PDB file of C-alpha atoms in Angstrom:
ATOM      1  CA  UNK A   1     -14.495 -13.427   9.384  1.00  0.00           C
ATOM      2  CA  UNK A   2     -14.013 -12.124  12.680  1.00  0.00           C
ATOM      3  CA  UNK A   3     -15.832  -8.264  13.146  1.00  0.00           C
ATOM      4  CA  UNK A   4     -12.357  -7.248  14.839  1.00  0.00           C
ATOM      5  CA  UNK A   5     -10.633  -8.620  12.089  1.00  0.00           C
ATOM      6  CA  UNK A   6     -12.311  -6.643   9.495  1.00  0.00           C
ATOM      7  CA  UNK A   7     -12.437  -3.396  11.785  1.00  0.00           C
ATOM      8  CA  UNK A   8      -8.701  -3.503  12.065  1.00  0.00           C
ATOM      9  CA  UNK A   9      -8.100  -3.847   8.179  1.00  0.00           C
ATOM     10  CA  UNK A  10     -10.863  -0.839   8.161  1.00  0.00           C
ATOM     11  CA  UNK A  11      -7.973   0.860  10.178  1.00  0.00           C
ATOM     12  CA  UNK A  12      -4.987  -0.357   8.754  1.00  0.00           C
ATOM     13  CA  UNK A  13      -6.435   1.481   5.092  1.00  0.00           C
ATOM     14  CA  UNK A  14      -7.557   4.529   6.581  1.00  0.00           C
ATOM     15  CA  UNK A  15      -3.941   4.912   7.950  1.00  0.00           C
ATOM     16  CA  UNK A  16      -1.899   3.638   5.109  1.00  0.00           C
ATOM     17  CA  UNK A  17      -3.479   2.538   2.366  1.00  0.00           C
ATOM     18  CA  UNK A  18      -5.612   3.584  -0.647  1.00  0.00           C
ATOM     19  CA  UNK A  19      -8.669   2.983  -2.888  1.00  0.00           C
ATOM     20  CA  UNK A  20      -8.813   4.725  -6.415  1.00  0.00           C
ATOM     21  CA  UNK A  21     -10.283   4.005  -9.868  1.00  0.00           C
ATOM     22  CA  UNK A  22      -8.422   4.291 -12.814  1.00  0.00           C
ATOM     23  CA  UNK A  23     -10.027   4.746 -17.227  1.00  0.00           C
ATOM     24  CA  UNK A  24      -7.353   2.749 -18.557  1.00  0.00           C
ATOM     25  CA  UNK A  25      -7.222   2.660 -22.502  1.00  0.00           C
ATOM     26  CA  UNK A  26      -8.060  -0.624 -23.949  1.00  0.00           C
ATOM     27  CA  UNK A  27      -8.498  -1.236 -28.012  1.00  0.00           C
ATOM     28  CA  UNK A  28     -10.413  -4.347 -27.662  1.00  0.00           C
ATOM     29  CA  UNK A  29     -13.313  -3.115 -25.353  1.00  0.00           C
ATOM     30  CA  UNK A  30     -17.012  -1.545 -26.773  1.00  0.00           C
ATOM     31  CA  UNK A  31     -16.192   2.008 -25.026  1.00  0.00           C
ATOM     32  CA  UNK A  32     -12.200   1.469 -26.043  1.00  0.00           C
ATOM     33  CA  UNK A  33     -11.942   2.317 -22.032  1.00  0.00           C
ATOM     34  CA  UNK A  34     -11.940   0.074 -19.038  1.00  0.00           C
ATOM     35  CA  UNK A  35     -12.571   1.459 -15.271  1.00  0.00           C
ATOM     36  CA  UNK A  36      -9.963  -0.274 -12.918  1.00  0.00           C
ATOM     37  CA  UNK A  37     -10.593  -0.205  -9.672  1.00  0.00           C
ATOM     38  CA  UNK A  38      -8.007  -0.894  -6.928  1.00  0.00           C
ATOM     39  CA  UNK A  39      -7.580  -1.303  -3.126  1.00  0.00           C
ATOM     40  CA  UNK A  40      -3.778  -1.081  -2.359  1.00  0.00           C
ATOM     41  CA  UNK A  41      -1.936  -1.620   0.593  1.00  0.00           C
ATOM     42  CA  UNK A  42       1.419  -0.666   1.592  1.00  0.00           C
ATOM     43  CA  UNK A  43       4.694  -1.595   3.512  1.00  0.00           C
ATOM     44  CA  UNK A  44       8.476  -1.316   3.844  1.00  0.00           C
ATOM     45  CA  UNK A  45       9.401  -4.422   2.273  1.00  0.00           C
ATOM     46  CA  UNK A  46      10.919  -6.007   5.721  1.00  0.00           C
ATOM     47  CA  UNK A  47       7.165  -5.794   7.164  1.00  0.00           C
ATOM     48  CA  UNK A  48       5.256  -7.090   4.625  1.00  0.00           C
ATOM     49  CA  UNK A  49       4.192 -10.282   6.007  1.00  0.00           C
ATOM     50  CA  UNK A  50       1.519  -8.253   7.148  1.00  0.00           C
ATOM     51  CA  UNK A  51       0.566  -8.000   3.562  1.00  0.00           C
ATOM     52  CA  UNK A  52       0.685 -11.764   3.309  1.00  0.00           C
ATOM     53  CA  UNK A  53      -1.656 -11.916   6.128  1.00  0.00           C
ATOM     54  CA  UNK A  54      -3.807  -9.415   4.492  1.00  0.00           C
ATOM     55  CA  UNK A  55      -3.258 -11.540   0.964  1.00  0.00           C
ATOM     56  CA  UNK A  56      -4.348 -15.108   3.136  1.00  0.00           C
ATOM     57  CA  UNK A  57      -7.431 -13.132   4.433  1.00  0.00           C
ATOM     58  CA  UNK A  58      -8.807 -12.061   0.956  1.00  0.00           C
ATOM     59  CA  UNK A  59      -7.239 -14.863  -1.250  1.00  0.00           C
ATOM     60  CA  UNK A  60      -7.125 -12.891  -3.850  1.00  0.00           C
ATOM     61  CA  UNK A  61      -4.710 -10.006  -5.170  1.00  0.00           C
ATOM     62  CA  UNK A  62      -1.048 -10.094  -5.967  1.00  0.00           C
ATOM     63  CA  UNK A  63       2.411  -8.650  -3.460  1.00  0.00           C
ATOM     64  CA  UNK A  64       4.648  -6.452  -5.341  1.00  0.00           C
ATOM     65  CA  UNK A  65       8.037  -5.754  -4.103  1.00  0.00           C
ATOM     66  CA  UNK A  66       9.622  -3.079  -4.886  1.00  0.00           C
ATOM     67  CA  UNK A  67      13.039  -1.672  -5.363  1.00  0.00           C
ATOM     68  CA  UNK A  68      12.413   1.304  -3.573  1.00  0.00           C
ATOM     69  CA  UNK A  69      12.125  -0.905  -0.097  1.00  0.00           C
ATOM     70  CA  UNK A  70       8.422  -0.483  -0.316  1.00  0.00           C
ATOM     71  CA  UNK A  71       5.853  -3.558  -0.636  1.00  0.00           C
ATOM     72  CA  UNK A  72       2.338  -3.229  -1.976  1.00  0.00           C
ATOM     73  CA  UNK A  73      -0.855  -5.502  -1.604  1.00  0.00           C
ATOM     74  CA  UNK A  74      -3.291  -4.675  -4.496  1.00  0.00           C
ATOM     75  CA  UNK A  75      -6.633  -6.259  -5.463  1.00  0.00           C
ATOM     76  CA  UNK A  76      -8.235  -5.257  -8.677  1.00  0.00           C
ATOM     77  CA  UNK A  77     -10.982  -7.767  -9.637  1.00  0.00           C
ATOM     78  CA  UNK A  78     -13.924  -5.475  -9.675  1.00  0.00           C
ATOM     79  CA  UNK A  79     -15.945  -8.305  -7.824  1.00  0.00           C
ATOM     80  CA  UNK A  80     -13.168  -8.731  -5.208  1.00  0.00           C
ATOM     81  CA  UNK A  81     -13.120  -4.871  -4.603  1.00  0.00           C
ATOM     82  CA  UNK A  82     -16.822  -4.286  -4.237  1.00  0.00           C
ATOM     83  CA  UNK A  83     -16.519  -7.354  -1.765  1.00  0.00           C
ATOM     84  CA  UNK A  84     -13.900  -6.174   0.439  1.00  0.00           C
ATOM     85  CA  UNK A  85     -15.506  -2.272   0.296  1.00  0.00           C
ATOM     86  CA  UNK A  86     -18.664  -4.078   1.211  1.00  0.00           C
ATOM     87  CA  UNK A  87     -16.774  -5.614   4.315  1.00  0.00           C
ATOM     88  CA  UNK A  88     -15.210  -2.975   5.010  1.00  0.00           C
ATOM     89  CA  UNK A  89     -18.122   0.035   4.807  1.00  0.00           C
ATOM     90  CA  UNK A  90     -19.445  -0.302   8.805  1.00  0.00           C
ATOM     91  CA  UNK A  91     -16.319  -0.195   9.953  1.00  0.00           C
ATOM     92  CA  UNK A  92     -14.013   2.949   7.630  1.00  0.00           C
ATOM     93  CA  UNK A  93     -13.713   6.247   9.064  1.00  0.00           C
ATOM     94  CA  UNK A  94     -11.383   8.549   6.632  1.00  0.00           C
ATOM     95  CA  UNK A  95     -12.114   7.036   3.741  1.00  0.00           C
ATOM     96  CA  UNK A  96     -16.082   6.135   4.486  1.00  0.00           C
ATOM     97  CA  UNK A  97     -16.353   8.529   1.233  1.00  0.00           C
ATOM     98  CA  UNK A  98     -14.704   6.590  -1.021  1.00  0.00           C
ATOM     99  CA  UNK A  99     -15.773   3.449  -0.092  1.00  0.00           C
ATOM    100  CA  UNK A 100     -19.441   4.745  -0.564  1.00  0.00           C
ATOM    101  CA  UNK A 101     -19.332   5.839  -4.116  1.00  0.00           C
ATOM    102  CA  UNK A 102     -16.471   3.345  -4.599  1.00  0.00           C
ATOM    103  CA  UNK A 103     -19.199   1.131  -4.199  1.00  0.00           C
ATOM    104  CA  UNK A 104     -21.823   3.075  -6.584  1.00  0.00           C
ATOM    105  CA  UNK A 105     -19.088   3.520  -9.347  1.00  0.00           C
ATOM    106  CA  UNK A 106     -19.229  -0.673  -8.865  1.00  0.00           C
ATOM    107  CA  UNK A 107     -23.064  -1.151  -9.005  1.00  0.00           C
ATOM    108  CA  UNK A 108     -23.273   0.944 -12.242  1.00  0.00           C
ATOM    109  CA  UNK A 109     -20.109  -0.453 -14.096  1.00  0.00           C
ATOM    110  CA  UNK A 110     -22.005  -4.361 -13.420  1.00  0.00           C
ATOM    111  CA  UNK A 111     -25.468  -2.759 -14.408  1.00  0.00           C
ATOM    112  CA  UNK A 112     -24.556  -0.420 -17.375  1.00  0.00           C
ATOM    113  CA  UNK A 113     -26.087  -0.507 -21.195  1.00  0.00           C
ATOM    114  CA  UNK A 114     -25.071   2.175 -23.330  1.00  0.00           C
ATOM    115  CA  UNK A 115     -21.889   4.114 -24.019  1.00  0.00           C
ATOM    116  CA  UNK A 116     -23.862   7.029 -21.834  1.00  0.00           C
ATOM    117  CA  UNK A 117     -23.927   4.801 -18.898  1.00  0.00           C
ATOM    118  CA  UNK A 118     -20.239   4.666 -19.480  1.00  0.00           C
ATOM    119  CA  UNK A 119     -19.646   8.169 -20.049  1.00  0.00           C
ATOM    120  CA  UNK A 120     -21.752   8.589 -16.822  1.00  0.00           C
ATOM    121  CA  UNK A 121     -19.622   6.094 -14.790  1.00  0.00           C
ATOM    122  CA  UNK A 122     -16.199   8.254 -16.544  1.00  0.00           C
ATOM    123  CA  UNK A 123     -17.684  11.053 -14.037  1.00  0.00           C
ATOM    124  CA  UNK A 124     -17.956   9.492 -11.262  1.00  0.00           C
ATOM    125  CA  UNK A 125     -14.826   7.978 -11.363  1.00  0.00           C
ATOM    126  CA  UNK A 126     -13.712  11.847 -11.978  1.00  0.00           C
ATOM    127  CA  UNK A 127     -15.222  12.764  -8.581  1.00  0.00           C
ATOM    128  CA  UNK A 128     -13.373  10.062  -6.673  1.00  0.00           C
ATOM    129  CA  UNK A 129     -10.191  11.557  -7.929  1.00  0.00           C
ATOM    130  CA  UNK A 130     -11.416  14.848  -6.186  1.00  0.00           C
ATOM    131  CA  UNK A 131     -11.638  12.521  -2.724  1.00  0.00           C
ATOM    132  CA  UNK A 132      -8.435  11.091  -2.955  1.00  0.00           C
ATOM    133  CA  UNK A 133      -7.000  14.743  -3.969  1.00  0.00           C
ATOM    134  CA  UNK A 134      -5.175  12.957  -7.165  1.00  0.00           C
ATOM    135  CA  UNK A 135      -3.100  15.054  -9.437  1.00  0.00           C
ATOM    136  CA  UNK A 136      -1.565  12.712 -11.508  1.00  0.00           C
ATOM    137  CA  UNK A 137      -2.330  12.936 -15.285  1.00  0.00           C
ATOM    138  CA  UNK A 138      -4.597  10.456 -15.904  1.00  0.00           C
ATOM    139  CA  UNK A 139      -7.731   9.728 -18.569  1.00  0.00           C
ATOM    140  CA  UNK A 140     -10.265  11.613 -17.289  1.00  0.00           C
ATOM    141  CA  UNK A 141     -13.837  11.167 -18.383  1.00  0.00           C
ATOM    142  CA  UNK A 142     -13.504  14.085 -20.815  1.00  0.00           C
ATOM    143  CA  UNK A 143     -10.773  12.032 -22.807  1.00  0.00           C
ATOM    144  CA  UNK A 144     -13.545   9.438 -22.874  1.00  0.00           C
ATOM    145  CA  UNK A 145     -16.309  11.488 -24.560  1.00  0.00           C
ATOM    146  CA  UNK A 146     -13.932  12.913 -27.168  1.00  0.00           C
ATOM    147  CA  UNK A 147     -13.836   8.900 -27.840  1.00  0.00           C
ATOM    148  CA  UNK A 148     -17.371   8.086 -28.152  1.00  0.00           C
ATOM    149  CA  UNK A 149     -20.052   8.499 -30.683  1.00  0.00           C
ATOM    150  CA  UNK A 150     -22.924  10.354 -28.479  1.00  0.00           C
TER     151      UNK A 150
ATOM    152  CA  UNK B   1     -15.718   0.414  24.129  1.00  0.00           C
ATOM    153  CA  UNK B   2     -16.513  -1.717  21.898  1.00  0.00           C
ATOM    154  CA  UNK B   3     -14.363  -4.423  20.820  1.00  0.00           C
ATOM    155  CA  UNK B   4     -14.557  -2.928  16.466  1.00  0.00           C
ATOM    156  CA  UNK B   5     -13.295   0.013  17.301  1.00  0.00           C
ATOM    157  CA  UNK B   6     -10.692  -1.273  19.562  1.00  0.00           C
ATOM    158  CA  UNK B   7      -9.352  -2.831  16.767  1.00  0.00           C
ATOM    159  CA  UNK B   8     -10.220  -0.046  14.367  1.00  0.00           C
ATOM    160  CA  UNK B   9      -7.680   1.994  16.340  1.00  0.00           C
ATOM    161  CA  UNK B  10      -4.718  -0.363  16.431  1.00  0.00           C
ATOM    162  CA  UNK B  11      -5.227  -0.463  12.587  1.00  0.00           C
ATOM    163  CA  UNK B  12      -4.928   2.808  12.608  1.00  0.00           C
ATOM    164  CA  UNK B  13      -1.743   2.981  14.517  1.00  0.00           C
ATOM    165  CA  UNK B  14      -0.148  -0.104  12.695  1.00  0.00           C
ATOM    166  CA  UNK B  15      -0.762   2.064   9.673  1.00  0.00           C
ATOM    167  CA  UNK B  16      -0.006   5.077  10.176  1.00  0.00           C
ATOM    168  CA  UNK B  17       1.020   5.790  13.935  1.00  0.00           C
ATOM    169  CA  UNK B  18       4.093   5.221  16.481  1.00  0.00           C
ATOM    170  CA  UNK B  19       5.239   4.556  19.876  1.00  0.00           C
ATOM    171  CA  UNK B  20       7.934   5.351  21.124  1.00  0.00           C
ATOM    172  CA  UNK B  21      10.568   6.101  24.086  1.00  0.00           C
ATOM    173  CA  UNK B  22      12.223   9.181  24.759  1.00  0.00           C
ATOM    174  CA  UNK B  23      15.076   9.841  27.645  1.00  0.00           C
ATOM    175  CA  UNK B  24      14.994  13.415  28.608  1.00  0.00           C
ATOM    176  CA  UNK B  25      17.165  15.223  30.497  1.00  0.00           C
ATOM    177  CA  UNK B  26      15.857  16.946  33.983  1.00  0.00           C
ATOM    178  CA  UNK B  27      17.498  18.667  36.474  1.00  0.00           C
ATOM    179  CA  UNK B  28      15.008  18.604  38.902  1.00  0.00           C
ATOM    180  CA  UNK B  29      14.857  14.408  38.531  1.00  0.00           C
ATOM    181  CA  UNK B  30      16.490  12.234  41.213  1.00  0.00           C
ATOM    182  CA  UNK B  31      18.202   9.528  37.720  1.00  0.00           C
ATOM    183  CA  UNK B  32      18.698  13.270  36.323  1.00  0.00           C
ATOM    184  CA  UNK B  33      16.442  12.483  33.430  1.00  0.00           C
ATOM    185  CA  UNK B  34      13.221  10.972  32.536  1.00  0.00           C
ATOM    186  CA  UNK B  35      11.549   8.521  30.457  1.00  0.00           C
ATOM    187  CA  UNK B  36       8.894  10.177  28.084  1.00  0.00           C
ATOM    188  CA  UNK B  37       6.225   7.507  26.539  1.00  0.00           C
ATOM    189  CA  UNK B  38       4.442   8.537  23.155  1.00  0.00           C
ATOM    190  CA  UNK B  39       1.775   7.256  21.420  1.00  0.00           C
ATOM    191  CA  UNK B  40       1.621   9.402  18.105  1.00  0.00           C
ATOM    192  CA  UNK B  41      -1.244   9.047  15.328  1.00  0.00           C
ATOM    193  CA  UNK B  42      -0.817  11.656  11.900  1.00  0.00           C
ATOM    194  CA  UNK B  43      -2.892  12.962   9.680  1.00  0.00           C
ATOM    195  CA  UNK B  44      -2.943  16.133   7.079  1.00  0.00           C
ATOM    196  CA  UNK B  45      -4.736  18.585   8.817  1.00  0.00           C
ATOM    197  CA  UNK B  46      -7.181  18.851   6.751  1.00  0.00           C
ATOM    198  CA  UNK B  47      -8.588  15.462   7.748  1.00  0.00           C
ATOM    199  CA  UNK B  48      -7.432  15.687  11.226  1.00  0.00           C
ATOM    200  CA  UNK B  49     -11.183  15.290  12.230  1.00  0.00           C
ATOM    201  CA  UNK B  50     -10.096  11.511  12.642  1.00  0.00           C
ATOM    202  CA  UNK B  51      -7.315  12.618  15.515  1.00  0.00           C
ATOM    203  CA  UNK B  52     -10.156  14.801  17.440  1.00  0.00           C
ATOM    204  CA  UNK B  53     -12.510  11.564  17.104  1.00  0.00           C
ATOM    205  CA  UNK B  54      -9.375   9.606  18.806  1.00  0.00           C
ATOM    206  CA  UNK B  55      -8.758  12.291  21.391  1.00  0.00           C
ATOM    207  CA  UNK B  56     -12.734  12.128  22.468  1.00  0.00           C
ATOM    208  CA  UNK B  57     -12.426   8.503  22.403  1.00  0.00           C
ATOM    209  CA  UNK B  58      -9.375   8.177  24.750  1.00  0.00           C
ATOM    210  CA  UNK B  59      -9.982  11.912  26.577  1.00  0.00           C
ATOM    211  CA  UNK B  60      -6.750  12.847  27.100  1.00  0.00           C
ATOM    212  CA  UNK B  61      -3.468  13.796  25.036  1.00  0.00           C
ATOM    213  CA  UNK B  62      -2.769  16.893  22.821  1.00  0.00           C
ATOM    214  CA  UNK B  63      -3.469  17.596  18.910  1.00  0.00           C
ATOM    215  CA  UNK B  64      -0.932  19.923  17.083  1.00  0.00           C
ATOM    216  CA  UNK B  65      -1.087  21.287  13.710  1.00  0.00           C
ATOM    217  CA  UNK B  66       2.040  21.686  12.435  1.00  0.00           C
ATOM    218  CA  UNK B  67       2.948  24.090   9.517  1.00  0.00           C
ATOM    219  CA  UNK B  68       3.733  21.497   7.048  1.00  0.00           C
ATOM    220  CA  UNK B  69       0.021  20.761   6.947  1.00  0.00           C
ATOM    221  CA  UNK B  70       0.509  17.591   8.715  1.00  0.00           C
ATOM    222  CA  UNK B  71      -1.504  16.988  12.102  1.00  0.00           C
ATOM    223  CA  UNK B  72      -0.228  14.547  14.876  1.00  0.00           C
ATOM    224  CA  UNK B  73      -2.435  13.410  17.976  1.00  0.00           C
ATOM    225  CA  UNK B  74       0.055  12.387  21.151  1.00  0.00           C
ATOM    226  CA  UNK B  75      -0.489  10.932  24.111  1.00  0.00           C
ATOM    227  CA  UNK B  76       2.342  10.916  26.473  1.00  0.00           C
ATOM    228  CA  UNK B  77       0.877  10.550  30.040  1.00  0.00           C
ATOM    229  CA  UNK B  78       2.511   7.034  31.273  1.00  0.00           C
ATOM    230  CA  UNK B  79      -0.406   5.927  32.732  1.00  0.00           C
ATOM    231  CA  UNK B  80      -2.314   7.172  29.802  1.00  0.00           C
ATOM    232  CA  UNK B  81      -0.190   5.600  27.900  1.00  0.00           C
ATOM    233  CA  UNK B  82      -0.157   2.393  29.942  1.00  0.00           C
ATOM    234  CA  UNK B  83      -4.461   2.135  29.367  1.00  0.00           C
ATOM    235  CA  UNK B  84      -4.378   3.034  26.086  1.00  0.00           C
ATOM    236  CA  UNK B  85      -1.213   0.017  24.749  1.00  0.00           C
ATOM    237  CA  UNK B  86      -3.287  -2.555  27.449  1.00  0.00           C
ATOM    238  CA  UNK B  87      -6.541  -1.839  25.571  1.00  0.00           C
ATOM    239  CA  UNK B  88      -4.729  -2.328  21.933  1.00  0.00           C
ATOM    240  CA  UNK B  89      -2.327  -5.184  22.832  1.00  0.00           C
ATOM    241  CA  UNK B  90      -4.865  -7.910  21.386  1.00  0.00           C
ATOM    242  CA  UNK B  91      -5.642  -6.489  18.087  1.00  0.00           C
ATOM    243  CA  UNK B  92      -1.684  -4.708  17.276  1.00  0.00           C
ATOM    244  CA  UNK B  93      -0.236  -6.633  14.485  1.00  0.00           C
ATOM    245  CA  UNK B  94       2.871  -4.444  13.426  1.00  0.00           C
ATOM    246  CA  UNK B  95       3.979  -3.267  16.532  1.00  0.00           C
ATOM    247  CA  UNK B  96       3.338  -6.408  18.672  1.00  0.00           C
ATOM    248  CA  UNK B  97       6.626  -6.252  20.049  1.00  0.00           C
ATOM    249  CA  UNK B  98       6.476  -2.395  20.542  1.00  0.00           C
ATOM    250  CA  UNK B  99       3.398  -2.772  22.578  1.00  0.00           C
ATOM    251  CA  UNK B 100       5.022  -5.901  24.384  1.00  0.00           C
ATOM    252  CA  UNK B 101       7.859  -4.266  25.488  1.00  0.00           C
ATOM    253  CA  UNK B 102       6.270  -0.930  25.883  1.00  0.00           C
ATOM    254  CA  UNK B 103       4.442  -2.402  28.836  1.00  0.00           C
ATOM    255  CA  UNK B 104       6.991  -3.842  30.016  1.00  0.00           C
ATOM    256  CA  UNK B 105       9.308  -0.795  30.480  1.00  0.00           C
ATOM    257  CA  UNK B 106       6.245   1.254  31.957  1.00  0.00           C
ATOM    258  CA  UNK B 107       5.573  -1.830  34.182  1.00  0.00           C
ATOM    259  CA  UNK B 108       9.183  -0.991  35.433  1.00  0.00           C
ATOM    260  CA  UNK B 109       8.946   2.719  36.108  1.00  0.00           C
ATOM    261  CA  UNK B 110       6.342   1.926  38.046  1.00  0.00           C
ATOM    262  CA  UNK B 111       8.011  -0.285  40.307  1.00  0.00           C
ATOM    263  CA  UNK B 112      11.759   1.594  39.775  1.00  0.00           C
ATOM    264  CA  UNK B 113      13.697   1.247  42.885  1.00  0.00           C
ATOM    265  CA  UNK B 114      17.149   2.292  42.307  1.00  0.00           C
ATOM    266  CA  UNK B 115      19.525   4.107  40.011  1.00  0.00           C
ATOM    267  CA  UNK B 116      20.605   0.471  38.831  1.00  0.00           C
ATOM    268  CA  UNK B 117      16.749  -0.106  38.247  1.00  0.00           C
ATOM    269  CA  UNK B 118      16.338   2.902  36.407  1.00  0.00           C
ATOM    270  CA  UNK B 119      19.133   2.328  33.900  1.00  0.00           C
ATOM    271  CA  UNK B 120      17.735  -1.580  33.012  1.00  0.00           C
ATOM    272  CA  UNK B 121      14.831   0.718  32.208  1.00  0.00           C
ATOM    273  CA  UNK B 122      17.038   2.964  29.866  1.00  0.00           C
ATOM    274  CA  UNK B 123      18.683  -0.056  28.352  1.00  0.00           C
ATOM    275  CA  UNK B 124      15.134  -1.243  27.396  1.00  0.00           C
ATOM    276  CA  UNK B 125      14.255   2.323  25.650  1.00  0.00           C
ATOM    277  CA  UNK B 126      17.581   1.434  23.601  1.00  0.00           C
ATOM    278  CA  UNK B 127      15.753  -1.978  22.844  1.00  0.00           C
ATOM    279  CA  UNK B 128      12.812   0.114  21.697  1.00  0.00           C
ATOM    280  CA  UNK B 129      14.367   2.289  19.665  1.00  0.00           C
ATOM    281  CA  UNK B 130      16.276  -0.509  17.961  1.00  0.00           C
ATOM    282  CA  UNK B 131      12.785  -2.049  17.084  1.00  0.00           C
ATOM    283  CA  UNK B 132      11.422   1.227  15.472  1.00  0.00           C
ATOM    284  CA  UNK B 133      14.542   1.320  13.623  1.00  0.00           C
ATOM    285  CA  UNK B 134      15.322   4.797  14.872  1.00  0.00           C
ATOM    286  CA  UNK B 135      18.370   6.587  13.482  1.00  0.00           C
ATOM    287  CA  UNK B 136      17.757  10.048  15.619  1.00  0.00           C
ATOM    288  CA  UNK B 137      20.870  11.321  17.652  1.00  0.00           C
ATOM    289  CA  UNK B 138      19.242  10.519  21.048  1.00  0.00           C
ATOM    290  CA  UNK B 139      19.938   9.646  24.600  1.00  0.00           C
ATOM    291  CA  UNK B 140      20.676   6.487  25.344  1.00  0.00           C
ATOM    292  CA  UNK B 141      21.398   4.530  28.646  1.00  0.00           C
ATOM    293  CA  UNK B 142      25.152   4.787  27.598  1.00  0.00           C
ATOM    294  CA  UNK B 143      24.757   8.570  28.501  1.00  0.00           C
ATOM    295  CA  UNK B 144      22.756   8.067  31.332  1.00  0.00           C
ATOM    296  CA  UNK B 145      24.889   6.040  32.769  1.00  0.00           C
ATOM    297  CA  UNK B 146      27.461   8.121  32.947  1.00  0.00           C
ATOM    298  CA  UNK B 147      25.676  10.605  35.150  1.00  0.00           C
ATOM    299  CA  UNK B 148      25.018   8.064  37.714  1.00  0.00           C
ATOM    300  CA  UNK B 149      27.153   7.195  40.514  1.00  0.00           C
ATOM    301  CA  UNK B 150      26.897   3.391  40.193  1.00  0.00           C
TER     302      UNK B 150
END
């Protein structure tokens, strides 16, 4: 892929789109929690081939439209996102932050053994709430401890 | 400048930023008004370190902080504003056709030679507006027109 190519998709996030990690509950897994990460894109609906375009460069990720007028691109495969953070790392600017420990919460989550790993992982996802300034109610890494037998 | 951050920029813009037109009324102006070019990036101000890292990179333009907690970056010199859509024209996506025909009206103030001149000119802004899907009570050529003796 073309450098200019990725540099403007570095661009196009930083202006309008987001990264974020989510502890989503899930009754079948060891730590009954799963960390989802997820690089999002948005447009008003009439736009969005440029989300196609974005969709044909990654191959990967789904195009929701939605009522409101708005049109997202999101990617969620943990591989995919630590792929396109990786691509994208020289060239970010505003979110250079998240991308960086986007990128660590990644490494660990592929490399982790024990529910304390986990629990460890919980917090960093925590922090990158801080970055993006979230203040939705979500499962924070404190639900996930209550959870776990350490 | 390198080519990356070239198209870093008009990522940027595509995401988040605008151009636009603006016909403003002045006395002092043979046509009676003027047409104002903008190039316009936003950010909250408390990351508006990305709009003094544009400002270095182009040297010119103005950054306000606006009460709302939202920043915005403009550049409305013409030639300025000429340079600056030249340099991003082969990396826009999104605003292709605001960039095309952005040049294309400053291409014609340039070489304006009459009152009938002047109003193609406004007739284009009305083009542009139409494109950015503007819905502000502005001036259009309509208006000017009406002040000139043609």
């Amino acid at each position: 892929m073309d450098s200019t190519t990725i540099a403007y998709i570095a661009g196009f996030l930083d202006g309008d789109g987001s990264i974020f990690f989510q502890i989503v509950p899930r009754k079948d897994y060891k730590q009954k929690f799963q960390i989802r990460s997820s690089i999002a894109f948005y447009q008003k609906s009439e736009f969005d081939n440029i989300l196609e375009w974005l969709k044909s460069i990654f191959g990967v990720g789904y195009i929701r439209r939605r009522k409101t007028g708005m049109s997202d691109y999101t990617i969620v495969e943990s591989k995919e996102v630590y792929k396109i953070l990786t691509l994208l790392q020289p060239y970010v600017k505003l979110k250079k932050k998240q991308v960086e420990l986007g990128l660590n919460i990644l490494n660990k989550l592929e490399n982790k053994k024990s529910d304390k790993d986990f629990l460890e992982i919980c917090n960093l996802v925590d922090n990158f709430k801080e970055l993006n300034y979230s203040k939705k109610r979500t499962i924070t890494s404190e639900v996930v401890s209550k959870s776990l037998p350490l």
